[in-house]
XYZ file of C-alpha atoms in Angstrom:
569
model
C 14.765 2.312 -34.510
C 16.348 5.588 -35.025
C 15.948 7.488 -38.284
C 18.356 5.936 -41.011
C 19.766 8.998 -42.798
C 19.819 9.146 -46.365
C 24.099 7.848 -46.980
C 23.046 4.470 -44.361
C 20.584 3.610 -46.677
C 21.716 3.782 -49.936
C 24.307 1.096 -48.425
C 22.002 -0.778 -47.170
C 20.041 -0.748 -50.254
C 23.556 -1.809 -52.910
C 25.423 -4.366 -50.728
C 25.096 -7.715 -52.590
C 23.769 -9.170 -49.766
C 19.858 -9.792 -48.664
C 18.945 -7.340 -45.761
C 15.782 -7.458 -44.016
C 14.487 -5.356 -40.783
C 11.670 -5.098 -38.718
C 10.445 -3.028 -35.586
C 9.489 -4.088 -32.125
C 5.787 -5.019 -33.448
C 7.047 -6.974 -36.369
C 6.687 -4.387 -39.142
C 8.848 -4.690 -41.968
C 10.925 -1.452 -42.046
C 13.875 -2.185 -44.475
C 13.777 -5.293 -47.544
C 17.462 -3.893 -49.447
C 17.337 -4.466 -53.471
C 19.495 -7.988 -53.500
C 16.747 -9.039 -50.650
C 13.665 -8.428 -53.345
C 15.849 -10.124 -56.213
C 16.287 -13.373 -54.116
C 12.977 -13.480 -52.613
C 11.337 -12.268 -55.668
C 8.764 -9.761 -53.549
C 8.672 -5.806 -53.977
C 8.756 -3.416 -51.621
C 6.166 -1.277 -52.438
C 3.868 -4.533 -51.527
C 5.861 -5.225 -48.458
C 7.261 -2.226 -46.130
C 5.012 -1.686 -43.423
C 3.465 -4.561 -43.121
C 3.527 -7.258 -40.377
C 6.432 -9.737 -41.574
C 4.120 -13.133 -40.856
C 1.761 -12.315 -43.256
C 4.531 -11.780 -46.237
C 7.073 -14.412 -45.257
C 5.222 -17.624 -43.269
C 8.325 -18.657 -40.975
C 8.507 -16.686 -37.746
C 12.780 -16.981 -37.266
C 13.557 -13.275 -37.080
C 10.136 -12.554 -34.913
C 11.543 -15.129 -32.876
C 14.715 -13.671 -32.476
C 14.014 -10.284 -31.419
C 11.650 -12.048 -28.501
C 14.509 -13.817 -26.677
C 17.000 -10.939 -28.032
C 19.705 -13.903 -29.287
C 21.389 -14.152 -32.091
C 22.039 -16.802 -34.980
C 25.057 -16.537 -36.970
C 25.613 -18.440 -40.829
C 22.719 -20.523 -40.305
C 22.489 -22.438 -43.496
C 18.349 -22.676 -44.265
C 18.017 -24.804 -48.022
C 19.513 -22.661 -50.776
C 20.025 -19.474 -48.409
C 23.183 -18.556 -45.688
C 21.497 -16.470 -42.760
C 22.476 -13.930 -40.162
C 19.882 -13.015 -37.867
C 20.503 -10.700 -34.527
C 17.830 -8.478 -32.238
C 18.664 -4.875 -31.893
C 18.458 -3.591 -28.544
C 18.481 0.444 -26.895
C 18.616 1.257 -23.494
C 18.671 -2.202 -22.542
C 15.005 -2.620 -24.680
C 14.696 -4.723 -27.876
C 12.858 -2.639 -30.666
C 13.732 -4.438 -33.397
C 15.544 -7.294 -35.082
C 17.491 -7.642 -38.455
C 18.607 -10.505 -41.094
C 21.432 -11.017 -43.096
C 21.145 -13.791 -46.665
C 22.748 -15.000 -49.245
C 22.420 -17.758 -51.830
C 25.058 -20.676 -51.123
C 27.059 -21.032 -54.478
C 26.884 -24.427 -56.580
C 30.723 -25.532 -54.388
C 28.473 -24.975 -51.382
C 30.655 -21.657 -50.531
C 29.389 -18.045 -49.787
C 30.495 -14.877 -51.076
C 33.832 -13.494 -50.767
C 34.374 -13.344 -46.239
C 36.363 -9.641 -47.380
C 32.506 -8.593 -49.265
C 30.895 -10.815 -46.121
C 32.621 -8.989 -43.740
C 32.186 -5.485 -45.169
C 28.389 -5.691 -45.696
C 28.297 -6.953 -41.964
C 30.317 -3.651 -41.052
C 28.087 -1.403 -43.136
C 24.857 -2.867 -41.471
C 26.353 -2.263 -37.285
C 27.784 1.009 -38.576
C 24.267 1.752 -39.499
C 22.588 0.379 -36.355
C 25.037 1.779 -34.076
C 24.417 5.136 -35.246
C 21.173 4.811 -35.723
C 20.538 4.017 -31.941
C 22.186 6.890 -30.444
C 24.319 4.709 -28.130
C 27.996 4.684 -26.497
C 29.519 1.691 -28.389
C 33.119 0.779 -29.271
C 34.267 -2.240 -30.595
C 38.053 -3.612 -30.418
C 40.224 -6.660 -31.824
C 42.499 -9.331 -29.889
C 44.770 -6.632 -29.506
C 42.669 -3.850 -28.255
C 42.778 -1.892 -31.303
C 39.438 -0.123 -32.150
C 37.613 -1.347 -35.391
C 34.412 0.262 -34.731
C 32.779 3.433 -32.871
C 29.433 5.052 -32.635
C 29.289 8.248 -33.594
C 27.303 9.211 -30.073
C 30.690 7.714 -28.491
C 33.068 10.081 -30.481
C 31.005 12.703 -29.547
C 31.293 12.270 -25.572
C 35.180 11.760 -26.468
C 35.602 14.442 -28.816
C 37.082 12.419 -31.622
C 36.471 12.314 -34.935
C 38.645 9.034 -36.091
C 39.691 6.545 -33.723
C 39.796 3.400 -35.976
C 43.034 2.027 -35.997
C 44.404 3.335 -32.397
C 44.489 1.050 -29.220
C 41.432 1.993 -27.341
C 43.869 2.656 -24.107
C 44.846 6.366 -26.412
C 41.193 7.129 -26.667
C 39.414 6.316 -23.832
C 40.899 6.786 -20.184
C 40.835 4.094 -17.559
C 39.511 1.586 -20.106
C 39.946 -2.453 -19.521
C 38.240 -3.283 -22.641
C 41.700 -4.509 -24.278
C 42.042 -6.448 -21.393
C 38.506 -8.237 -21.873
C 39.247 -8.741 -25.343
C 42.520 -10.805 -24.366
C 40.933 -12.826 -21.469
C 37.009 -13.153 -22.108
C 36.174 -12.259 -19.021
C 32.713 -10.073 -18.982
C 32.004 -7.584 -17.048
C 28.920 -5.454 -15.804
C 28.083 -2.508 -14.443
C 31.492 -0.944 -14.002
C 32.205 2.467 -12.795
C 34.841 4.717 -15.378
C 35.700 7.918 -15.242
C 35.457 9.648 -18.821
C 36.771 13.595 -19.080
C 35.942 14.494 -16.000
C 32.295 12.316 -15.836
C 31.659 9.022 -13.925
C 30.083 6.680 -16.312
C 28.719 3.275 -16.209
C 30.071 1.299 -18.646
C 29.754 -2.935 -19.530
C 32.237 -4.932 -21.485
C 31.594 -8.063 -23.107
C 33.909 -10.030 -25.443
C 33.696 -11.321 -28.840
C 33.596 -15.139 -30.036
C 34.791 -16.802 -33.020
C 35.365 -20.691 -33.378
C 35.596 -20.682 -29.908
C 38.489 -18.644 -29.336
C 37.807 -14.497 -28.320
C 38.921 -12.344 -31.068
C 37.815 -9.188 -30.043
C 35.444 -7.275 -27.201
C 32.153 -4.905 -27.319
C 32.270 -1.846 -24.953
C 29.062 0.145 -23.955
C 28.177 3.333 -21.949
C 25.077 2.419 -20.138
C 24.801 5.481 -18.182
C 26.814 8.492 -18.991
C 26.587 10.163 -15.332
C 26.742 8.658 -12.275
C 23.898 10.294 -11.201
C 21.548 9.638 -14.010
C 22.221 6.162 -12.518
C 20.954 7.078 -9.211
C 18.002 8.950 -10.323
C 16.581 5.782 -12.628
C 17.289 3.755 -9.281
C 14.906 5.589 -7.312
C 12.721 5.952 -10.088
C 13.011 2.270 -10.359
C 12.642 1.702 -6.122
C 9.440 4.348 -6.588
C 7.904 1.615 -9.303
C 8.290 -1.174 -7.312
C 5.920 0.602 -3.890
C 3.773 1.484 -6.669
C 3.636 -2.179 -7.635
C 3.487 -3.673 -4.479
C 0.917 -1.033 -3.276
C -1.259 -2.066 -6.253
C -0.828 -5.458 -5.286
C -2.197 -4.707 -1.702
C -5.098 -3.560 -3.654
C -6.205 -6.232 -5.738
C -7.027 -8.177 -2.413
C -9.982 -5.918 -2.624
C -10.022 -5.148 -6.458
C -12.711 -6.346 -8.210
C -15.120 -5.626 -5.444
C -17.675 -2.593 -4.791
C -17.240 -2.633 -0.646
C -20.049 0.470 0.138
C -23.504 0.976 -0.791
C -26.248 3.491 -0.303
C -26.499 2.502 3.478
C -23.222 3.838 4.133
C -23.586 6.817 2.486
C -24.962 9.599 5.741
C -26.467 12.382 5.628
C -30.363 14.122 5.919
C -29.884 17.689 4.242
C -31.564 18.671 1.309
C -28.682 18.884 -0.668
C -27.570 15.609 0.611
C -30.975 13.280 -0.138
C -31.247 15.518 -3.498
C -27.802 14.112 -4.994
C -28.869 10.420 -3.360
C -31.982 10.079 -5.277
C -30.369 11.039 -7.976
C -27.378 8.333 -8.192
C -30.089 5.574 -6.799
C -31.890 6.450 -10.128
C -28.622 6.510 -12.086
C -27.437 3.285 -10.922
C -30.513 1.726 -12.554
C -29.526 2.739 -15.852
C -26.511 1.338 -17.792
C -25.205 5.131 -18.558
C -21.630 6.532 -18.369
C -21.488 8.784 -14.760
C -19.138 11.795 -14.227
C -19.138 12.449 -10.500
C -17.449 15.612 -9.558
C -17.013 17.461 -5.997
C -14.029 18.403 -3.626
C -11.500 16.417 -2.001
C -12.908 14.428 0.910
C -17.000 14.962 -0.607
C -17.289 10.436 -0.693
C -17.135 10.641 -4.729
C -15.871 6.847 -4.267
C -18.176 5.814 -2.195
C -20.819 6.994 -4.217
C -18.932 4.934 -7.195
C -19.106 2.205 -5.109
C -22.369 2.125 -4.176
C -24.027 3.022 -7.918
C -22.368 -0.513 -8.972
C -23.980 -2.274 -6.099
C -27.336 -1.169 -7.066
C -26.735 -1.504 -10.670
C -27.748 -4.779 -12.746
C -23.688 -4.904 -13.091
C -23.646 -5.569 -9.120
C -22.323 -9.389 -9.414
C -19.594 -8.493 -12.067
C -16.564 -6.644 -11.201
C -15.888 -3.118 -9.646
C -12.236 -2.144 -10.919
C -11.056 1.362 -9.974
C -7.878 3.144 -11.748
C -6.179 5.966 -9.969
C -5.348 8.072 -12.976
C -3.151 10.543 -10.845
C -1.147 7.319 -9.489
C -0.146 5.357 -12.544
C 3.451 6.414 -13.854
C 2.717 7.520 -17.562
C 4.922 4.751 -18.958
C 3.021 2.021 -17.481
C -0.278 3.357 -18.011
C -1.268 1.914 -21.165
C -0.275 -1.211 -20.456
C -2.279 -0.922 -16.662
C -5.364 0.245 -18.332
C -5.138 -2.260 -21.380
C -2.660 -5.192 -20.953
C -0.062 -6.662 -23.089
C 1.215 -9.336 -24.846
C 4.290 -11.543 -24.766
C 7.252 -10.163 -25.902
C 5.820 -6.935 -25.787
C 9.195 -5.167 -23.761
C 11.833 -5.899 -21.745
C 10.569 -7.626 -18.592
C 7.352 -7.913 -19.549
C 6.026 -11.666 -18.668
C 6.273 -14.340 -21.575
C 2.117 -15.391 -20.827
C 0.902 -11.670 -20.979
C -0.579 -9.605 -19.170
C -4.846 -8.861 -19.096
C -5.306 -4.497 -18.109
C -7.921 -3.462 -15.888
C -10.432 -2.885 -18.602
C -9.979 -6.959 -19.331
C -10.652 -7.418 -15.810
C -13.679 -5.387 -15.657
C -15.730 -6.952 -18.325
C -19.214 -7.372 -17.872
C -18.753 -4.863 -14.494
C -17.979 -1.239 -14.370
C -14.422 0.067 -14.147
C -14.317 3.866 -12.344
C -11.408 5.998 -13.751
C -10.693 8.019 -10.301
C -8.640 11.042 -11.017
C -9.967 11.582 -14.556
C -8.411 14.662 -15.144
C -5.273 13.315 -14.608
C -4.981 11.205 -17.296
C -2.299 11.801 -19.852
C -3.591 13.144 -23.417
C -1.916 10.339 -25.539
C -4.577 7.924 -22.891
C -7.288 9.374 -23.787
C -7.455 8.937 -27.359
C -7.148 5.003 -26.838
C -9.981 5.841 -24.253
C -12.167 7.399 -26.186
C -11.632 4.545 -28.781
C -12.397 1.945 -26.124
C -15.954 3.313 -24.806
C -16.932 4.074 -28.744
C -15.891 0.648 -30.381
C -15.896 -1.421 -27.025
C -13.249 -3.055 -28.227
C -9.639 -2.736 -27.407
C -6.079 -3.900 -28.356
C -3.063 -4.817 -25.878
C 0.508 -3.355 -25.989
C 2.504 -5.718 -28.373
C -0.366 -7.212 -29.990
C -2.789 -6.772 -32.273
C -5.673 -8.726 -31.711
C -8.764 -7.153 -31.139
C -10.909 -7.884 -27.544
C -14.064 -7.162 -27.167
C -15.493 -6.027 -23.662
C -18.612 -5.015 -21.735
C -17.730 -2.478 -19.242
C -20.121 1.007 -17.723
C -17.576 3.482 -17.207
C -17.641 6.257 -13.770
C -15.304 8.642 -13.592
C -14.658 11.037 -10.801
C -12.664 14.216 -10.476
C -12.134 17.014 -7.828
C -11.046 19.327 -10.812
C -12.981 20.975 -13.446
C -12.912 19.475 -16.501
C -14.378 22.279 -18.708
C -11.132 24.514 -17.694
C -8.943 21.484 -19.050
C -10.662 21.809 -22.036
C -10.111 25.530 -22.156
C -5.860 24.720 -21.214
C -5.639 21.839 -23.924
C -5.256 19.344 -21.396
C -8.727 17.670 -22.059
C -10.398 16.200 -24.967
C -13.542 18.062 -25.690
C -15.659 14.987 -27.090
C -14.236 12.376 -24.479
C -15.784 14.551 -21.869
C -19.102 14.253 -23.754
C -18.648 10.626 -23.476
C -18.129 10.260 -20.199
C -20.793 13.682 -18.793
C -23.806 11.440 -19.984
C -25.233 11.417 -16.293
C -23.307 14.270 -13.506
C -23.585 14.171 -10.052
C -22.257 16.672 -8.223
C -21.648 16.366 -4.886
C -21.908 19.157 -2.037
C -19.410 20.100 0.204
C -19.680 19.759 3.794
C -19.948 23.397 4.540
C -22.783 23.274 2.480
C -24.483 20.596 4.346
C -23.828 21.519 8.053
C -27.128 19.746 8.805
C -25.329 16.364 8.494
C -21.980 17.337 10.789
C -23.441 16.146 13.619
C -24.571 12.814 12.512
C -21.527 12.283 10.445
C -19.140 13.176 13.217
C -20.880 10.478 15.634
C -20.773 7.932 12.972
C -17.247 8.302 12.483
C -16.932 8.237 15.840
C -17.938 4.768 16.243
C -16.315 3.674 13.546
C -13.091 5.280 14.826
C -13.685 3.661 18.549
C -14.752 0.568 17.016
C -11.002 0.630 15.483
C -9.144 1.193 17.935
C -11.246 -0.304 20.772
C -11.854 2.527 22.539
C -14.845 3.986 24.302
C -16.670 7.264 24.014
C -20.040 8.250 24.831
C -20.859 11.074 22.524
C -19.623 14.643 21.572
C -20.722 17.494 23.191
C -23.227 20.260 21.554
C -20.540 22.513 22.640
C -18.462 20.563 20.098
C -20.530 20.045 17.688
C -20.712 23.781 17.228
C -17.246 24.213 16.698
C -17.865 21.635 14.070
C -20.408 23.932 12.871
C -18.501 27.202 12.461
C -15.924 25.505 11.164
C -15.295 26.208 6.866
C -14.676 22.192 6.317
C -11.741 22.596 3.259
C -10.751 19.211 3.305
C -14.541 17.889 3.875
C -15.794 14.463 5.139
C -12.050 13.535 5.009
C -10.970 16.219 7.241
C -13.667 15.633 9.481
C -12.881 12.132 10.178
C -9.135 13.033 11.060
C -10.339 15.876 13.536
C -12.602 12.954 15.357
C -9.835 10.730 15.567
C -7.465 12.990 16.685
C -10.203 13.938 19.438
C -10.817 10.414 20.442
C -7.100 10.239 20.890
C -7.066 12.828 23.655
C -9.952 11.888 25.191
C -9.015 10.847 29.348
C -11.230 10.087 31.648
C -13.845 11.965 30.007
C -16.112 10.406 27.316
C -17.495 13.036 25.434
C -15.699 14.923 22.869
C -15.333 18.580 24.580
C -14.252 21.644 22.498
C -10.641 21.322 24.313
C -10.124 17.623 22.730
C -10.361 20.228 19.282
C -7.865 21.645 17.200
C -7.461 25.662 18.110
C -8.191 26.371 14.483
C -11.689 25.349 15.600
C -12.035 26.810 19.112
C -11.118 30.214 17.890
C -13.171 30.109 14.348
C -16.437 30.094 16.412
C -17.894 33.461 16.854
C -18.082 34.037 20.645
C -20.821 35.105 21.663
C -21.301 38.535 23.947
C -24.156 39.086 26.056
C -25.626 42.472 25.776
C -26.668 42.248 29.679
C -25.115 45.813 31.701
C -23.553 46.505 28.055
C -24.191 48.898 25.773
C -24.589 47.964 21.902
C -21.285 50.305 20.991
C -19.125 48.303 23.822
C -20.374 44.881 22.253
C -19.254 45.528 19.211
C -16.026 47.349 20.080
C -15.125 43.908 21.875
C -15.874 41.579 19.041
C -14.093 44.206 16.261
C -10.615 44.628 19.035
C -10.747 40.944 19.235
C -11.269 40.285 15.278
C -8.340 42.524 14.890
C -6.037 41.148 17.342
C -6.592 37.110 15.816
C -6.135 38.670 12.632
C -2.673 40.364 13.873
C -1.522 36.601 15.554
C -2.503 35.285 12.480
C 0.042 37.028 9.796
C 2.972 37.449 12.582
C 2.337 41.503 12.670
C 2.277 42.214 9.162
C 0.317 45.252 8.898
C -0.459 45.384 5.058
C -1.438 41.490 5.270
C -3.650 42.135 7.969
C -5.228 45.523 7.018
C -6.362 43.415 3.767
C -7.747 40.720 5.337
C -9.437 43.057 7.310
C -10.988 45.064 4.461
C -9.470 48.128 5.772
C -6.717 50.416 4.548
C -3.686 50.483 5.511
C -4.420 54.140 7.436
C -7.780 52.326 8.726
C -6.283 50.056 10.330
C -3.768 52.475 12.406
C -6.588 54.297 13.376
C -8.425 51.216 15.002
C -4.871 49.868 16.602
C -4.582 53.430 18.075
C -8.129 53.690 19.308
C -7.550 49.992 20.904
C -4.751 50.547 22.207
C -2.933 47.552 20.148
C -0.245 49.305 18.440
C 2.094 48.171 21.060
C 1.167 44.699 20.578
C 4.002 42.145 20.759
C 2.791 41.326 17.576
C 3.347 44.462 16.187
């Protein structure tokens, strides 16, 4: 709940009537001074802790789970009140109401009753921070949240008919016929709100009606529905993955490549995967840092358990505890009445790999930490403890030592999960492997799409070469298939079938034959100068410093080429 100020509590604490309240985990929060006197309990012994194991009946725990409400139920000497207490549509708490029945089987004074009951939704209202207004038969306002007066700027509407304070209300009219209604659109001083109306029940007969602002802009509305359309592709994208979750797909054999850079990191992970240790594999975008993942669980003694993956960079933050960790029933709104099991659950006995690692929010990583040092962990809304069995890989294109350095990474879970780094090369440090990579992806890319080619051309494959590679293996597979897609009734992959980026990287080459040195080199620096003009549109101070010239250097050599006339220029 909110934070009950000082005033709230002291009534809470001298009405003559029993007042307990809990939170959303069934902590006792509030036991008033007539509560302890009935019950005979103190509250030193008894705030804070979880309300089963001071009072053995589970009625109040059981109403803040289906979020009802039970009004003067009589339970052997006591008269009891119990009601959930909801914000933003979320339960996070519950509350009763007691009192002895006297010897003529009556209860306290219904003036006292009804004042106490007052005192304790005063309280709640406030404390919640919500739009709420509550009206009689006649429409005439008994109660109002202080957040409400606020958005009206009103300090005391008790006692007016709500149609004086609020503009383009209906409540009144709910409160005469009982009709509810959701979801309507109101406009407030100038603001469209969304507003709900729901009347109030006595004996039968409606003696009065609750109004509530659930969104206070229109468009706060709209942005929590595309937040809300953005969760569900999330879900339904993770769904499309567990058809393959729980399964390592790749091993060592798919993993290409002859350099020495390449069969250095391979011996390496082959001897990792043989030990049970954490792994931090780190490299660029596009190096294979999954497929390496993938194929250390295969050859690990974990091979026949499950392979889980989390995208840490994918996971909203306010579903990513419950993701990684599961949760119980009850837990929040919408969550499903058997539970949930989290990924780490469904990992046991396997290896889980945390992709994205430096991604992960700061409040995760704590309950991380906790989980590889106790292997144990606790779901959301529960609190019993589960043990599990899981080897933990992580991957990351970032660096996780400048994280540390910004405060956006725990020192000593890094030092958990750096027991064994590999580091994977990029492929412009392995141009050895381009060719055979590029012909394996492009079988596996004609193989797709049921196409044919024969081969790529050496012509090609030193455009390939030349090339700087800044989205590596990743990029390399795109520029195949977007070769194979031009391909015609040639088979090879020619230098045309390549994007110009490539074709005019590659350093032609001039032959020195009837030419003297000086000429050759005048060619290659004129031609240098003019790509380098196409390339920043004509800017002259852009391309003088890519250049490495000054800005005077570079006149010189336009003049002496003849370019400064250049329809670039």
């Amino acid at each position: 709940m909110g934070t009950i100020n000082y005033y709230n509590n002291q009534i809470i604490c001298n009405i003559n009537e029993g007042v307990i309240v809990i939170d959303k985990n069934g902590i006792i929060k509030i036991i008033n001074n007539a509560a302890q006197e009935m019950l005979r309990v103190n509250s030193e012994n008894i705030i804070g802790k979880y309300i089963l194991n001071v009072f053995p009946y589970g009625e109040l725990l059981s109403v803040m789970n289906n979020g009802e409400i039970q009004l003067d139920k009589k339970e052997g000497e006591f008269i009891v009140t119990r009601k959930a207490i909801t914000q933003n549509g979320e339960v996070i708490g519950a509350f009763e109401i007691f009192n002895r029945i006297t010897q003529n089987n009556r209860v306290i004074d219904p003036k006292d009753k009804d004042i106490a009951y007052q005192n304790i939704l005063s309280t709640v209202f406030d404390s919640l921070n919500e739009c709420i207004v509550v009206v009689d038969g006649n429409g005439v306002i008994t109660m109002m949240s202080n957040e409400y007066k606020e958005l009206l700027n009103c300090e005391h509407p008790e006692g007016k008919h709500v149609t004086e304070i609020i503009e383009n209300t209906k409540l009144h009219i709910v409160s005469r016929t009982g009709e509810k209604e959701f979801g309507e659109i109101q406009e407030v001083n100038g603001h469209k709100i969304i507003s709900m109306r729901i009347p109030i029940e006595s004996d039968g007969k409606v003696v009065g009606a609750i109004g509530k602002v659930m969104f206070k802009d229109l468009s706060n509305f709209k942005i929590l529905s595309n937040k809300l359309m953005n969760y569900e592709k999330d879900a339904e994208n993770r769904k499309n993955e567990l058809s393959t979750e729980g399964k390592a797909i790749y091993t060592f054999e798919n993993i290409i490549g002859t350099s020495d850079k390449s069969l250095k990191v391979m011996n390496l992970a082959k001897r990792v995967a043989k030990i049970d240790s954490n792994v931090l594999i780190t490299g660029e975008s596009g190096t294979g840092k999954e497929l390496f993942a993938h194929s250390i669980h295969n050859a690990s003694g974990r091979c026949l358990k499950p392979f889980v993956k989390i995208n840490c960079g994918a996971i909203p933050a306010e579903l990513f505890e419950s993701e990684m960790f599961g949760y119980e029933e009850g837990a929040f709104t919408g969550a499903k009445r058997t539970g949930k099991k989290g990924k780490f659950e469904y990992a046991d006995g396997g290896t889980i790999l945390l992709d994205e690692i430096g991604d992960m929010p700061m409040n995760m990583q704590v309950k991380l930490l906790r989980v590889i040092q106790e292997k144990e962990l606790v779901r959301v809304g529960g609190n019993s403890v589960i043990k599990v069995d899981i080897r933990i890989i992580s991957s990351t294109n970032r660096s996780l030592k400048q994280l540390i350095k910004d405060g956006k990474f725990r020192e000593d879970l890094y030092y958990r999960l750096d027991v064994m780094h590999l580091k994977l090369p990029s492929l412009r440090e392995r141009l050895e492997d381009i060719e055979e990579l590029a012909n394996e992806l492009r079988k596996k890319i004609c193989k797709k799409y049921n196409v044919y080619s024969e081969g790529i051309s050496s012509e090609a494959i030193d455009c390939l070469k030349s090339y700087s590679w800044p989205g590596n293996i990743r990029e390399l597979e795109n520029v195949v298939e977007r070769a194979i897609n031009l391909l015609d009734d040639v088979v090879y992959i020619m230098p045309k079938h390549l994007p110009e980026k490539m074709i005019n990287g590659k350093i032609k080459k001039y032959s020195l034959e009837n030419n003297y040195l000086k000429d050759v080199v005048e060619t290659v620096e004129k031609d240098l100068i003019m790509e380098c003009i196409k390339k920043t549109c004509g800017n002259k101070k852009e391309t003088a410093k890519i250049l490495g010239l000054s800005r005077a250097g570079l006149y010189k050599k336009l003049n002496r080429y003849n370019l400064i006339k250049s329809p670039n220029l």
